[in-house]
Amino acid sequence: MNILVTGGAGFIGSHTVVALVEAGFEPIIVDDFSNSEKRALSGIERILGRPVKCYEADCNNLETIQNIFRQEQIQGAIHFAAFKAVGESVQNPLKYYENNLVSLITLLKAAHTEGVKNILFSSSATVYGLSEELPATEQTLIPKAMSPYGNTKQISEEILRDVVASGALLRGISLRYFNPIGAHPSAAIGELPLGVPNNLVPYITQTGAGIREKLTVFGGDYDTPDGTCLRDFIHVCDLAEAHVIAMKYLLSLEVDNYYDVFNVGTGVPNSVLEAITAFEEVSGKSLHYEIGARRDGDVPSLYADVSKIKSALGWTAKRSMKEGLADAWRWQQTL
């Protein structure tokens, strides 16, 4: 069964491609490599022992995506392709609105034309913004987004919901995941940030490797146990397996019109300082870090209630934050 994976050479996409093959699916990658590197493809091949088909293409090009659906007889799609840096989205909002929204609309148009019903959307816990309810549940009131990036995720979910409400033949799921970390245990694929990392863990590992002189912790005066932000760190391999389970669920449905959202996290909050300390323990490295000013778009605390995905899909995270940090460090040492 062929599954289209847009952004399949990216961090989460590449791990999901591996998990799909291991579950008996045939993923077809579409990626323009604007926010990823081709070395991910060779890493996937190392793990699987064979290559995975990849189209180097722009996910905003309707004719191209329609042709791929038709040529590859696609039966489901997982949509990762999007820009994802919160800070950059604040500085350049039009870039994010154009790419992140048009790529989803293009995918939905192509899927409709070619009769493909099953769509998984890569959403984000950023939709919860400054949530007053912790842990956040899928029923938590969605406030105004804290950043254009978060807003593109909110709007994308609304697009999917509206298309299903119109009666279209579409079965969709949005997975709202929290803070992906780690790498494949083989160290063949992992997070490959272009330039200076925007996410915490690659900045931690690059500091541990001496690539960065020091790590700046954005804010030490939040109303949290140690003053730094609380996050729900989920291993990327757990997250990849959640996508496989969600796709199987969509394919098993007997209805042709369906939409739902699920949190994907561990349900365990850890602070930024706790992540730094855990990294020092698993790596044996002492990190040079300092507490800096708060960063625009960051929320003080956000972690998941994961009871819904556990009861409905039977998924639960298996790997710890320390395991994720150890795998991320092993991956960093190959770069």
mmCIF file of C-alpha atoms in Angstrom:
data_model
loop_
_atom_site.group_PDB
_atom_site.id
_atom_site.type_symbol
_atom_site.label_atom_id
_atom_site.label_comp_id
_atom_site.label_asym_id
_atom_site.label_seq_id
_atom_site.Cartn_x
_atom_site.Cartn_y
_atom_site.Cartn_z
ATOM 1 C CA MET A 1 0.000 0.000 0.000
ATOM 2 C CA ASN A 2 1.555 3.262 -1.166
ATOM 3 C CA ILE A 3 1.578 6.218 1.255
ATOM 4 C CA LEU A 4 2.680 9.686 0.125
ATOM 5 C CA VAL A 5 4.929 11.403 2.684
ATOM 6 C CA THR A 6 5.416 15.101 1.998
ATOM 7 C CA GLY A 7 8.515 16.458 3.710
ATOM 8 C CA GLY A 8 9.629 12.851 4.080
ATOM 9 C CA ALA A 9 13.334 13.747 4.165
ATOM 10 C CA GLY A 10 12.859 15.924 7.240
ATOM 11 C CA PHE A 11 13.403 15.008 10.877
ATOM 12 C CA ILE A 12 10.012 13.498 11.713
ATOM 13 C CA GLY A 13 9.259 12.534 8.124
ATOM 14 C CA SER A 14 12.368 10.374 7.676
ATOM 15 C CA HIS A 15 11.698 8.436 10.879
ATOM 16 C CA THR A 16 8.080 7.941 9.847
ATOM 17 C CA VAL A 17 9.203 6.625 6.451
ATOM 18 C CA VAL A 18 11.283 3.975 8.233
ATOM 19 C CA ALA A 19 8.383 3.070 10.531
ATOM 20 C CA LEU A 20 6.006 2.796 7.556
ATOM 21 C CA VAL A 21 8.266 0.337 5.747
ATOM 22 C CA GLU A 22 8.719 -1.694 8.911
ATOM 23 C CA ALA A 23 4.918 -1.873 9.190
ATOM 24 C CA GLY A 24 4.528 -3.156 5.613
ATOM 25 C CA PHE A 25 3.679 0.091 3.803
ATOM 26 C CA GLU A 26 5.469 1.565 0.788
ATOM 27 C CA PRO A 27 6.183 5.265 1.430
ATOM 28 C CA ILE A 28 6.698 7.660 -1.472
ATOM 29 C CA ILE A 29 8.611 10.782 -0.412
ATOM 30 C CA VAL A 30 8.009 14.257 -1.833
ATOM 31 C CA ASP A 31 10.480 16.879 -0.634
ATOM 32 C CA ASP A 32 12.000 19.996 -2.174
ATOM 33 C CA PHE A 33 14.938 19.934 0.299
ATOM 34 C CA SER A 34 14.446 23.583 1.218
ATOM 35 C CA ASN A 35 14.453 22.589 4.883
ATOM 36 C CA SER A 36 16.116 19.167 4.774
ATOM 37 C CA GLU A 37 19.151 17.395 3.328
ATOM 38 C CA LYS A 38 19.494 14.538 0.866
ATOM 39 C CA ARG A 39 21.746 12.641 3.241
ATOM 40 C CA ALA A 40 18.522 11.607 5.018
ATOM 41 C CA LEU A 41 17.714 9.420 2.014
ATOM 42 C CA SER A 42 20.987 7.506 2.295
ATOM 43 C CA GLY A 43 20.376 7.141 6.032
ATOM 44 C CA ILE A 44 16.949 5.650 5.383
ATOM 45 C CA GLU A 45 18.524 3.254 2.875
ATOM 46 C CA ARG A 46 21.147 2.186 5.434
ATOM 47 C CA ILE A 47 18.474 1.321 7.968
ATOM 48 C CA LEU A 48 16.132 -0.463 5.557
ATOM 49 C CA GLY A 49 18.726 -2.072 3.304
ATOM 50 C CA ARG A 50 17.062 -0.589 0.231
ATOM 51 C CA PRO A 51 16.168 2.844 -1.130
ATOM 52 C CA VAL A 52 12.771 4.520 -0.858
ATOM 53 C CA LYS A 53 11.371 6.347 -3.855
ATOM 54 C CA CYS A 54 11.667 10.120 -3.583
ATOM 55 C CA TYR A 55 10.404 12.922 -5.802
ATOM 56 C CA GLU A 56 12.278 16.202 -5.489
ATOM 57 C CA ALA A 57 9.327 18.514 -5.951
ATOM 58 C CA ASP A 58 7.475 21.515 -4.581
ATOM 59 C CA CYS A 59 4.394 20.517 -2.577
ATOM 60 C CA ASN A 60 2.713 23.763 -3.649
ATOM 61 C CA ASN A 61 2.610 22.634 -7.302
ATOM 62 C CA LEU A 62 -0.813 21.084 -7.880
ATOM 63 C CA GLU A 63 -0.063 19.451 -11.225
ATOM 64 C CA THR A 64 3.072 17.799 -9.833
ATOM 65 C CA ILE A 65 1.313 16.400 -6.766
ATOM 66 C CA GLN A 66 -1.631 15.172 -8.857
ATOM 67 C CA ASN A 67 0.753 13.358 -11.208
ATOM 68 C CA ILE A 68 2.527 11.668 -8.280
ATOM 69 C CA PHE A 69 -0.811 10.543 -6.803
ATOM 70 C CA ARG A 70 -1.746 9.069 -10.172
ATOM 71 C CA GLN A 71 1.593 7.472 -11.079
ATOM 72 C CA GLU A 72 2.173 5.892 -7.672
ATOM 73 C CA GLN A 73 -1.444 4.827 -6.986
ATOM 74 C CA ILE A 74 -1.353 6.568 -3.610
ATOM 75 C CA GLN A 75 -3.870 5.357 -1.011
ATOM 76 C CA GLY A 76 -3.054 7.717 1.851
ATOM 77 C CA ALA A 77 -0.908 10.764 2.577
ATOM 78 C CA ILE A 78 0.995 12.124 5.558
ATOM 79 C CA HIS A 79 1.619 15.856 5.288
ATOM 80 C CA PHE A 80 4.785 17.044 7.043
ATOM 81 C CA ALA A 81 5.972 19.614 4.498
ATOM 82 C CA ALA A 82 6.000 23.001 6.244
ATOM 83 C CA PHE A 83 8.292 25.654 7.619
ATOM 84 C CA LYS A 84 8.515 25.205 11.379
ATOM 85 C CA ALA A 85 10.626 27.826 13.186
ATOM 86 C CA VAL A 86 8.538 29.887 15.620
ATOM 87 C CA GLY A 87 10.995 32.792 15.749
ATOM 88 C CA GLU A 88 11.385 33.004 11.984
ATOM 89 C CA SER A 89 7.614 32.964 11.550
ATOM 90 C CA VAL A 90 7.350 36.057 13.765
ATOM 91 C CA GLN A 91 9.935 37.817 11.595
ATOM 92 C CA ASN A 92 8.598 36.615 8.229
ATOM 93 C CA PRO A 93 4.911 35.713 8.586
ATOM 94 C CA LEU A 94 4.012 35.798 4.880
ATOM 95 C CA LYS A 95 6.595 33.109 4.126
ATOM 96 C CA TYR A 96 4.862 30.835 6.629
ATOM 97 C CA TYR A 97 1.280 31.582 5.596
ATOM 98 C CA GLU A 98 2.045 31.071 1.920
ATOM 99 C CA ASN A 99 3.998 27.834 2.228
ATOM 100 C CA ASN A 100 2.249 26.081 5.104
ATOM 101 C CA LEU A 101 -1.319 26.782 4.016
ATOM 102 C CA VAL A 102 -0.961 26.474 0.242
ATOM 103 C CA SER A 103 0.866 23.139 0.514
ATOM 104 C CA LEU A 104 -2.016 21.637 2.517
ATOM 105 C CA ILE A 105 -4.650 23.036 0.159
ATOM 106 C CA THR A 106 -2.698 21.674 -2.804
ATOM 107 C CA LEU A 107 -2.503 18.225 -1.205
ATOM 108 C CA LEU A 108 -6.241 18.209 -0.484
ATOM 109 C CA LYS A 109 -7.076 19.256 -4.053
ATOM 110 C CA ALA A 110 -4.860 16.528 -5.485
ATOM 111 C CA ALA A 111 -6.283 13.928 -3.108
ATOM 112 C CA HIS A 112 -9.842 14.892 -4.079
ATOM 113 C CA THR A 113 -9.082 14.753 -7.800
ATOM 114 C CA GLU A 114 -7.439 11.330 -7.507
ATOM 115 C CA GLY A 115 -9.940 9.845 -5.058
ATOM 116 C CA VAL A 116 -7.582 9.531 -2.081
ATOM 117 C CA LYS A 117 -9.485 9.767 1.199
ATOM 118 C CA ASN A 118 -6.889 9.201 3.930
ATOM 119 C CA ILE A 119 -4.910 12.243 5.106
ATOM 120 C CA LEU A 120 -2.747 12.595 8.216
ATOM 121 C CA PHE A 121 -1.791 16.158 9.076
ATOM 122 C CA SER A 122 1.301 17.130 11.044
ATOM 123 C CA SER A 123 -0.111 19.584 13.558
ATOM 124 C CA SER A 124 1.522 20.881 16.706
ATOM 125 C CA ALA A 125 0.985 21.572 20.378
ATOM 126 C CA THR A 126 1.625 25.216 19.509
ATOM 127 C CA VAL A 127 -2.104 25.402 18.694
ATOM 128 C CA TYR A 128 -2.708 25.496 22.464
ATOM 129 C CA GLY A 129 -0.766 28.742 22.879
ATOM 130 C CA LEU A 130 -1.008 30.131 26.416
ATOM 131 C CA SER A 131 -3.322 27.371 27.558
ATOM 132 C CA GLU A 132 -4.824 27.800 31.011
ATOM 133 C CA GLU A 133 -5.558 24.070 31.135
ATOM 134 C CA LEU A 134 -2.664 21.729 31.867
ATOM 135 C CA PRO A 135 -2.168 19.084 30.770
ATOM 136 C CA ALA A 136 -3.722 20.166 27.481
ATOM 137 C CA THR A 137 -6.507 17.953 26.168
ATOM 138 C CA GLU A 138 -7.967 17.865 22.676
ATOM 139 C CA GLN A 139 -11.003 19.671 24.104
ATOM 140 C CA THR A 140 -8.886 22.509 25.536
ATOM 141 C CA LEU A 141 -10.051 25.888 24.272
ATOM 142 C CA ILE A 142 -7.801 26.998 21.417
ATOM 143 C CA PRO A 143 -6.695 30.605 22.104
ATOM 144 C CA LYS A 144 -5.184 33.112 19.715
ATOM 145 C CA ALA A 145 -1.917 31.688 18.404
ATOM 146 C CA MET A 146 1.338 32.945 19.902
ATOM 147 C CA SER A 147 3.097 33.000 16.511
ATOM 148 C CA PRO A 148 2.336 32.884 12.772
ATOM 149 C CA TYR A 149 3.709 29.329 12.753
ATOM 150 C CA GLY A 150 1.208 28.293 15.414
ATOM 151 C CA ASN A 151 -1.537 30.113 13.531
ATOM 152 C CA THR A 152 -0.792 28.156 10.334
ATOM 153 C CA LYS A 153 -1.367 24.961 12.326
ATOM 154 C CA GLN A 154 -4.639 26.282 13.753
ATOM 155 C CA ILE A 155 -5.847 27.373 10.312
ATOM 156 C CA SER A 156 -4.769 24.089 8.715
ATOM 157 C CA GLU A 157 -6.814 22.142 11.250
ATOM 158 C CA GLU A 158 -9.784 24.400 10.471
ATOM 159 C CA ILE A 159 -9.339 23.760 6.745
ATOM 160 C CA LEU A 160 -9.444 19.997 7.289
ATOM 161 C CA ARG A 161 -12.438 20.281 9.606
ATOM 162 C CA ASP A 162 -14.330 22.459 7.114
ATOM 163 C CA VAL A 163 -13.610 20.154 4.180
ATOM 164 C CA VAL A 164 -14.922 17.159 6.113
ATOM 165 C CA ALA A 165 -17.954 19.194 7.276
ATOM 166 C CA SER A 166 -18.741 19.938 3.627
ATOM 167 C CA GLY A 167 -19.403 16.242 3.108
ATOM 168 C CA ALA A 168 -16.275 15.592 1.057
ATOM 169 C CA LEU A 169 -14.947 12.057 0.820
ATOM 170 C CA LEU A 170 -12.137 12.669 3.289
ATOM 171 C CA ARG A 171 -10.917 10.836 6.356
ATOM 172 C CA GLY A 172 -8.495 13.089 8.194
ATOM 173 C CA ILE A 173 -6.561 13.114 11.437
ATOM 174 C CA SER A 174 -4.464 15.943 12.858
ATOM 175 C CA LEU A 175 -1.746 14.790 15.225
ATOM 176 C CA ARG A 176 -0.843 17.545 17.672
ATOM 177 C CA TYR A 177 2.618 16.630 18.811
ATOM 178 C CA PHE A 178 4.635 18.221 21.476
ATOM 179 C CA ASN A 179 8.480 18.415 21.473
ATOM 180 C CA PRO A 180 10.109 15.749 19.294
ATOM 181 C CA ILE A 181 13.672 14.812 20.250
ATOM 182 C CA GLY A 182 16.125 12.005 19.626
ATOM 183 C CA ALA A 183 17.214 10.099 16.552
ATOM 184 C CA HIS A 184 17.011 6.595 15.155
ATOM 185 C CA PRO A 185 19.029 4.258 17.441
ATOM 186 C CA SER A 186 21.198 3.309 14.460
ATOM 187 C CA ALA A 187 22.366 6.964 14.271
ATOM 188 C CA ALA A 188 21.728 6.790 10.514
ATOM 189 C CA ILE A 189 19.071 9.532 10.581
ATOM 190 C CA GLY A 190 18.312 12.357 12.992
ATOM 191 C CA GLU A 191 17.608 16.057 13.201
ATOM 192 C CA LEU A 192 19.541 18.118 10.649
ATOM 193 C CA PRO A 193 18.856 21.795 11.343
ATOM 194 C CA LEU A 194 20.043 24.133 8.623
ATOM 195 C CA GLY A 195 22.227 26.832 10.147
ATOM 196 C CA VAL A 196 21.749 27.749 13.799
ATOM 197 C CA PRO A 197 19.231 25.369 15.406
ATOM 198 C CA ASN A 198 15.862 26.740 16.498
ATOM 199 C CA ASN A 199 15.040 23.730 18.682
ATOM 200 C CA LEU A 200 16.537 23.040 22.092
ATOM 201 C CA VAL A 201 18.004 19.557 21.730
ATOM 202 C CA PRO A 202 20.096 20.075 18.573
ATOM 203 C CA TYR A 203 21.458 23.239 20.170
ATOM 204 C CA ILE A 204 22.308 21.201 23.270
ATOM 205 C CA THR A 205 24.075 18.507 21.248
ATOM 206 C CA GLN A 206 25.943 21.048 19.114
ATOM 207 C CA THR A 207 27.099 22.802 22.284
ATOM 208 C CA GLY A 208 28.220 19.456 23.683
ATOM 209 C CA ALA A 209 30.146 18.817 20.473
ATOM 210 C CA GLY A 210 31.857 22.215 20.626
ATOM 211 C CA ILE A 211 30.118 23.562 17.522
ATOM 212 C CA ARG A 212 28.356 26.220 19.612
ATOM 213 C CA GLU A 213 30.290 28.146 22.229
ATOM 214 C CA LYS A 214 27.406 28.222 24.682
ATOM 215 C CA LEU A 215 23.714 27.534 25.044
ATOM 216 C CA THR A 216 21.316 30.324 25.924
ATOM 217 C CA VAL A 217 18.273 29.298 27.934
ATOM 218 C CA PHE A 218 15.451 31.650 26.937
ATOM 219 C CA GLY A 219 14.000 32.828 30.227
ATOM 220 C CA GLY A 220 14.705 31.803 33.801
ATOM 221 C CA ASP A 221 11.913 33.694 35.515
ATOM 222 C CA TYR A 222 8.822 31.760 34.445
ATOM 223 C CA ASP A 223 6.312 30.526 37.030
ATOM 224 C CA THR A 224 7.683 26.976 36.910
ATOM 225 C CA PRO A 225 9.606 24.899 39.479
ATOM 226 C CA ASP A 226 13.045 26.044 38.278
ATOM 227 C CA GLY A 227 12.049 29.173 36.334
ATOM 228 C CA THR A 228 12.582 27.645 32.873
ATOM 229 C CA CYS A 229 9.939 26.512 30.409
ATOM 230 C CA LEU A 230 8.220 23.153 30.881
ATOM 231 C CA ARG A 231 7.869 20.935 27.825
ATOM 232 C CA ASP A 232 6.713 17.450 26.887
ATOM 233 C CA PHE A 233 9.694 15.820 25.153
ATOM 234 C CA ILE A 234 8.705 12.873 22.957
ATOM 235 C CA HIS A 235 11.125 10.527 21.194
ATOM 236 C CA VAL A 236 10.881 10.859 17.424
ATOM 237 C CA CYS A 237 10.623 7.069 17.005
ATOM 238 C CA ASP A 238 7.577 7.018 19.289
ATOM 239 C CA LEU A 239 6.125 9.842 17.222
ATOM 240 C CA ALA A 240 6.817 7.990 13.968
ATOM 241 C CA GLU A 241 5.019 4.908 15.285
ATOM 242 C CA ALA A 242 2.018 7.084 16.204
ATOM 243 C CA HIS A 243 1.739 8.126 12.549
ATOM 244 C CA VAL A 244 1.741 4.506 11.407
ATOM 245 C CA ILE A 245 -0.971 3.563 13.913
ATOM 246 C CA ALA A 246 -3.064 6.604 12.927
ATOM 247 C CA MET A 247 -2.794 5.743 9.226
ATOM 248 C CA LYS A 248 -3.832 2.150 9.911
ATOM 249 C CA TYR A 249 -6.814 3.493 11.812
ATOM 250 C CA LEU A 250 -7.880 5.740 8.933
ATOM 251 C CA LEU A 251 -7.582 2.886 6.464
ATOM 252 C CA SER A 252 -9.707 0.657 8.695
ATOM 253 C CA LEU A 253 -12.639 3.078 8.943
ATOM 254 C CA GLU A 254 -15.858 2.038 7.244
ATOM 255 C CA VAL A 255 -17.078 5.622 6.863
ATOM 256 C CA ASP A 256 -15.896 7.929 4.075
ATOM 257 C CA ASN A 257 -16.212 11.188 6.004
ATOM 258 C CA TYR A 258 -14.290 11.584 9.260
ATOM 259 C CA TYR A 259 -12.070 14.025 11.141
ATOM 260 C CA ASP A 260 -10.451 13.997 14.560
ATOM 261 C CA VAL A 261 -7.443 15.346 16.451
ATOM 262 C CA PHE A 262 -5.088 13.564 18.842
ATOM 263 C CA ASN A 263 -2.335 14.751 21.152
ATOM 264 C CA VAL A 264 0.954 12.898 20.765
ATOM 265 C CA GLY A 265 3.247 13.301 23.744
ATOM 266 C CA THR A 266 4.383 11.562 26.896
ATOM 267 C CA GLY A 267 2.223 13.482 29.341
ATOM 268 C CA VAL A 268 5.349 14.130 31.437
ATOM 269 C CA PRO A 269 6.539 17.753 31.791
ATOM 270 C CA ASN A 270 10.287 18.398 31.967
ATOM 271 C CA SER A 271 11.992 21.768 32.242
ATOM 272 C CA VAL A 272 14.703 23.071 29.955
ATOM 273 C CA LEU A 273 17.192 22.822 32.829
ATOM 274 C CA GLU A 274 16.144 19.218 33.451
ATOM 275 C CA ALA A 275 16.844 18.437 29.796
ATOM 276 C CA ILE A 276 20.291 20.027 30.075
ATOM 277 C CA THR A 277 21.091 18.046 33.217
ATOM 278 C CA ALA A 278 19.850 14.808 31.641
ATOM 279 C CA PHE A 279 22.033 15.421 28.587
ATOM 280 C CA GLU A 280 25.079 15.968 30.773
ATOM 281 C CA GLU A 281 24.370 12.646 32.478
ATOM 282 C CA VAL A 282 23.978 10.574 29.300
ATOM 283 C CA SER A 283 26.835 12.246 27.391
ATOM 284 C CA GLY A 284 29.363 12.841 30.139
ATOM 285 C CA LYS A 285 29.709 16.398 28.837
ATOM 286 C CA SER A 286 29.462 19.556 30.914
ATOM 287 C CA LEU A 287 27.488 22.180 29.004
ATOM 288 C CA HIS A 288 28.334 25.861 28.974
ATOM 289 C CA TYR A 289 24.993 27.616 29.248
ATOM 290 C CA GLU A 290 23.530 30.890 30.483
ATOM 291 C CA ILE A 291 20.074 32.186 31.290
ATOM 292 C CA GLY A 292 18.963 34.820 28.775
ATOM 293 C CA ALA A 293 15.868 36.875 28.049
ATOM 294 C CA ARG A 294 12.565 35.295 27.170
ATOM 295 C CA ARG A 295 11.979 34.532 23.470
ATOM 296 C CA ASP A 296 8.999 35.857 21.517
ATOM 297 C CA GLY A 297 6.410 33.150 20.865
ATOM 298 C CA ASP A 298 7.444 30.826 23.712
ATOM 299 C CA VAL A 299 4.859 29.656 26.243
ATOM 300 C CA PRO A 300 5.865 28.956 29.868
ATOM 301 C CA SER A 301 4.392 25.459 30.239
ATOM 302 C CA LEU A 302 2.846 22.987 27.827
ATOM 303 C CA TYR A 303 2.421 19.252 28.141
ATOM 304 C CA ALA A 304 -0.100 16.722 26.931
ATOM 305 C CA ASP A 305 -3.016 14.748 28.182
ATOM 306 C CA VAL A 306 -2.587 11.610 26.059
ATOM 307 C CA SER A 307 -5.545 9.580 27.300
ATOM 308 C CA LYS A 308 -7.518 10.027 24.062
ATOM 309 C CA ILE A 309 -4.915 8.570 21.692
ATOM 310 C CA LYS A 310 -4.239 5.739 24.140
ATOM 311 C CA SER A 311 -7.899 4.736 24.363
ATOM 312 C CA ALA A 312 -8.855 5.314 20.713
ATOM 313 C CA LEU A 313 -5.741 4.156 18.865
ATOM 314 C CA GLY A 314 -3.932 2.085 21.495
ATOM 315 C CA TRP A 315 -0.774 4.186 21.235
ATOM 316 C CA THR A 316 1.453 5.223 24.098
ATOM 317 C CA ALA A 317 5.021 6.552 24.233
ATOM 318 C CA LYS A 318 7.613 3.934 25.162
ATOM 319 C CA ARG A 319 10.885 5.870 25.291
ATOM 320 C CA SER A 320 12.179 8.270 27.959
ATOM 321 C CA MET A 321 13.621 11.770 27.621
ATOM 322 C CA LYS A 322 17.041 10.411 28.588
ATOM 323 C CA GLU A 323 16.837 7.805 25.837
ATOM 324 C CA GLY A 324 15.959 10.519 23.357
ATOM 325 C CA LEU A 325 18.886 12.672 24.465
ATOM 326 C CA ALA A 326 21.278 9.710 24.290
ATOM 327 C CA ASP A 327 20.129 8.907 20.745
ATOM 328 C CA ALA A 328 20.408 12.579 19.739
ATOM 329 C CA TRP A 329 23.965 12.689 21.084
ATOM 330 C CA ARG A 330 24.907 9.493 19.250
ATOM 331 C CA TRP A 331 23.548 11.045 16.046
ATOM 332 C CA GLN A 332 25.414 14.323 16.650
ATOM 333 C CA GLN A 333 28.697 12.445 16.879
ATOM 334 C CA THR A 334 28.242 11.169 13.305
ATOM 335 C CA LEU A 335 27.941 14.666 11.835
#
